[in-house]
Coordinates of C-alpha atoms in Angstrom, one line a residue:
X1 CA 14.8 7.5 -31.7
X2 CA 11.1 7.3 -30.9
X3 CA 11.6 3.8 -29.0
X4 CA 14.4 5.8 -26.9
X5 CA 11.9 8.8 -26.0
X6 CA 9.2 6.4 -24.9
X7 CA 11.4 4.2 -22.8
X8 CA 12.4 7.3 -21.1
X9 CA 9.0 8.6 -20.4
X10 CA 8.1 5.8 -19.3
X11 CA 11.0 4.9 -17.1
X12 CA 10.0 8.8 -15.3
X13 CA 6.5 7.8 -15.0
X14 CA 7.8 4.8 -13.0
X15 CA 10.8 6.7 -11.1
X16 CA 7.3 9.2 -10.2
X17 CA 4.8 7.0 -9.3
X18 CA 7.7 4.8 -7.5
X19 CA 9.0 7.9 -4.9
X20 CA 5.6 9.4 -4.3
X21 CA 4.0 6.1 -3.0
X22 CA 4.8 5.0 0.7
X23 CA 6.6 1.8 1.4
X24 CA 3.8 -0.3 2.9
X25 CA 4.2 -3.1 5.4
X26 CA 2.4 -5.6 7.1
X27 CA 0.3 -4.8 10.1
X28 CA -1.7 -8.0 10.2
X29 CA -1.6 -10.9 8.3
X30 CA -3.5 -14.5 8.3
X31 CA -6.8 -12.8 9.4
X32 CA -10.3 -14.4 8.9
X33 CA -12.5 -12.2 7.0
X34 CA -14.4 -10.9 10.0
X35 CA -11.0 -9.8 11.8
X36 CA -9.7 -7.6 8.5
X37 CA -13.3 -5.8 8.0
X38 CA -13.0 -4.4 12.0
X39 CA -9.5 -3.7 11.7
X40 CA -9.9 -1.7 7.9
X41 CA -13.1 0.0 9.4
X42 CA -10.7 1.2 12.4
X43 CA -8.3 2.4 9.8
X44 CA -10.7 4.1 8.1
X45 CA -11.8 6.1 11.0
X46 CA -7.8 6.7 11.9
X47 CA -7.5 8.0 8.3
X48 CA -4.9 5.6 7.9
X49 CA -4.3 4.5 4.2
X50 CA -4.0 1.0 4.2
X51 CA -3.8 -2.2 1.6
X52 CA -5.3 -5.6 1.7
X53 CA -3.6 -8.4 0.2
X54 CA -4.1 -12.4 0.0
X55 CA -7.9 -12.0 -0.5
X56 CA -8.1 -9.7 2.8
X57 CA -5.8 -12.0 5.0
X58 CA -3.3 -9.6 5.3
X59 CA -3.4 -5.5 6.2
X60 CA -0.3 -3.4 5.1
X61 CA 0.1 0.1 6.2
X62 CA 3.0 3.1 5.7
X63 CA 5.9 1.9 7.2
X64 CA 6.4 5.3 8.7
X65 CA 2.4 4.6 10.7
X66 CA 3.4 1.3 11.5
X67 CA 4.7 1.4 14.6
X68 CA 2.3 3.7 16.2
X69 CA -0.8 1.8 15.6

């Protein structure tokens, strides 16, 4: 009963954390080092949230901002 109860609270916590997170995309990807630090700093200053991946080769941004920047 107890294994039931804490597979359910944690299958909410995922359905949560899941729906309230925005589906990122790529922006930019195979960047030098130099190139992802001026475009993040421009993000930053946009207030865009944003994610680096592959060591900072590759910016990801809400799919919904996407298309706009």
């Amino acid at each position: 009963m107890g294994g039931v109860s804490l597979g359910l609270i944690a299958f909410f916590f995922y359905l949560t954390t899941r729906l309230t997170s925005p589906d990122m995309v790529l922006l930019y990807g195979d960047l030098d080092p130099k190139e992802s630090t001026q475009i993040v700093t421009r993000l930053d200053a946009l207030s865009v949230p944003y994610s680096t991946r592959g060591d900072g080769t590759q910016v990801y941004v809400p799919s919904d901002r996407a298309l706009s920047l």
